[in-house]
PDB file of C-alpha atoms in Angstrom:
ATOM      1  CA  UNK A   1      48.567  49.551  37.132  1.00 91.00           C
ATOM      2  CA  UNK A   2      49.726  49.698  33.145  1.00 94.00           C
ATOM      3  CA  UNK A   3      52.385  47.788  32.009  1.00 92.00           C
ATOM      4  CA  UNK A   4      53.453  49.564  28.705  1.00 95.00           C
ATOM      5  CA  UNK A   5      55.505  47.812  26.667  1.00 95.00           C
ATOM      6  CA  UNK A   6      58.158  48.820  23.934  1.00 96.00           C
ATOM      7  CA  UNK A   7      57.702  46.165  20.585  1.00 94.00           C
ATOM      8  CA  UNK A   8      59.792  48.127  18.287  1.00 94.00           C
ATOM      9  CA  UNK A   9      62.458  46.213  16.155  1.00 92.00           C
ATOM     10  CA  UNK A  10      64.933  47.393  18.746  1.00 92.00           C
ATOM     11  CA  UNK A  11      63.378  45.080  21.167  1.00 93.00           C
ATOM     12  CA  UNK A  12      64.112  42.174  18.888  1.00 91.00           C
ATOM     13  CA  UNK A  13      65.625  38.437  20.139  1.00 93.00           C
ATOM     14  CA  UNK A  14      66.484  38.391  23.738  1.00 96.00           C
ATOM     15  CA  UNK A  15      64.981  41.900  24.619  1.00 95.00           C
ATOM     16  CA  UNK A  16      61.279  41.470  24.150  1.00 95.00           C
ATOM     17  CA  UNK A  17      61.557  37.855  25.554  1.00 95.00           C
ATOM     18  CA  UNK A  18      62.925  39.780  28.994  1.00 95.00           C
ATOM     19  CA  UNK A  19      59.875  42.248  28.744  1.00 95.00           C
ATOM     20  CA  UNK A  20      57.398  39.492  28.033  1.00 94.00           C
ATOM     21  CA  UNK A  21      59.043  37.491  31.362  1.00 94.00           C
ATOM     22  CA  UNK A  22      58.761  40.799  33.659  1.00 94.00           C
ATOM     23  CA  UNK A  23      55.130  41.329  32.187  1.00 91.00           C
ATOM     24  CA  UNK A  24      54.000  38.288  33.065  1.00 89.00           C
ATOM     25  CA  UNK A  25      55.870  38.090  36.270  1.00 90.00           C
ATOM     26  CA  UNK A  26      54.195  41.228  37.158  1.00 89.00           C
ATOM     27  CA  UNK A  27      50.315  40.002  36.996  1.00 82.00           C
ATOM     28  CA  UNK A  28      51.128  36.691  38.073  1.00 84.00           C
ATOM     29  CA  UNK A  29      51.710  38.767  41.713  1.00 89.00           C
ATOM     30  CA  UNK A  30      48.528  40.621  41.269  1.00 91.00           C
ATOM     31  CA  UNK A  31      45.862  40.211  43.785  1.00 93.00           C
ATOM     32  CA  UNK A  32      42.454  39.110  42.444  1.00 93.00           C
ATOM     33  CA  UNK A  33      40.678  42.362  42.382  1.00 94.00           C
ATOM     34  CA  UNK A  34      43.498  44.863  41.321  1.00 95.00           C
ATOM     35  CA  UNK A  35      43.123  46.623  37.807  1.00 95.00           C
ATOM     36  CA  UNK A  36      45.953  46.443  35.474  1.00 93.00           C
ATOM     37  CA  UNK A  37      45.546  47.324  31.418  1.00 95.00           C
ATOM     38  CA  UNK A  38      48.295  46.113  29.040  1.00 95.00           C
ATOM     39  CA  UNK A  39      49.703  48.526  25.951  1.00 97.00           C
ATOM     40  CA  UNK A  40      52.235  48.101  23.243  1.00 96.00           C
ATOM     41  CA  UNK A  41      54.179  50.580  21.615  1.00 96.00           C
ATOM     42  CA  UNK A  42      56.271  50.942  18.478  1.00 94.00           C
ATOM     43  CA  UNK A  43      55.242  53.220  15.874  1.00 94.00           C
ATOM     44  CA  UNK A  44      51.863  52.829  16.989  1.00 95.00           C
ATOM     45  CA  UNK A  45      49.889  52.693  19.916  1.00 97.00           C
ATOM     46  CA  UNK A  46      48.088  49.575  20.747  1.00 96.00           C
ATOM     47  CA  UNK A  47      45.709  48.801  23.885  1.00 97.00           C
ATOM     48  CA  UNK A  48      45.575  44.917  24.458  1.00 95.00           C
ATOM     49  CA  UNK A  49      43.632  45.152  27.439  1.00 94.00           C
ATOM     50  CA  UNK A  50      42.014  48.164  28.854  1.00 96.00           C
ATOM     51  CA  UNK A  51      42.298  48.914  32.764  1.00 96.00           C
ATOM     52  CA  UNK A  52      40.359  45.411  33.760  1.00 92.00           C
ATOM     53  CA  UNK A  53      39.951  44.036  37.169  1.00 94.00           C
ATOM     54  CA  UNK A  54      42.366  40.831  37.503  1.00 91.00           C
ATOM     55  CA  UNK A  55      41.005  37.493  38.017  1.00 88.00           C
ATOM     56  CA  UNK A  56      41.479  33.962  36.785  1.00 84.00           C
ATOM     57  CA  UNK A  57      40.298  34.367  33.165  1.00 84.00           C
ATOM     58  CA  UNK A  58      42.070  37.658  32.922  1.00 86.00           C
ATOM     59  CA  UNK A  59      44.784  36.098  33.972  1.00 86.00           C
ATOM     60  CA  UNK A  60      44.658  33.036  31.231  1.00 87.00           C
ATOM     61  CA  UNK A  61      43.757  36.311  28.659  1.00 89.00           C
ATOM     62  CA  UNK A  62      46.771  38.421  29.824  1.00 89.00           C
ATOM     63  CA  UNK A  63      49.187  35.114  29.611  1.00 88.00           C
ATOM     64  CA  UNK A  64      47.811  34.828  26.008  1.00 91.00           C
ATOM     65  CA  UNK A  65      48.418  38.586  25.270  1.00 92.00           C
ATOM     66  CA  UNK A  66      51.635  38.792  26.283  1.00 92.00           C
ATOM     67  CA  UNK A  67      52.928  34.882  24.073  1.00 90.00           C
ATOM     68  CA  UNK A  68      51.344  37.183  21.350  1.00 89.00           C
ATOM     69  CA  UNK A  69      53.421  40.654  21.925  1.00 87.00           C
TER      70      UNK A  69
END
């Protein structure tokens, strides 16, 4: 799975705090084992985490991406 998510200015305030809460709400119901790669968008493409296979310290690293986004 690939969440992809928008960071433009558009997404400003109460927006990208929704995104970030769906993001994380998303892994959090992941399975050990499943693959899921996390990507950012505004006028660039960014790839904060290639397709990696979930576990507990992905987990702590996605949590970490996503405070960041």
């Amino acid at each position: 799975m690939a969440i992809i998510v928008d960071t433009s200015g558009s997404m400003e305030g109460e927006a990208i705090a929704h995104a970030k809460k769906a993001a994380r709400r998303m892994f959090a119901q992941m399975a050990d084992g499943d693959r899921l790669a996390l990507v950012t968008f505004n006028t660039d493409i960014e790839v904060l985490m290639a397709s990696t296979e979930i576990h507990a310290g992905e987990r702590a690293e996605l949590a970490e991406l996503v405070q960041r986004m």
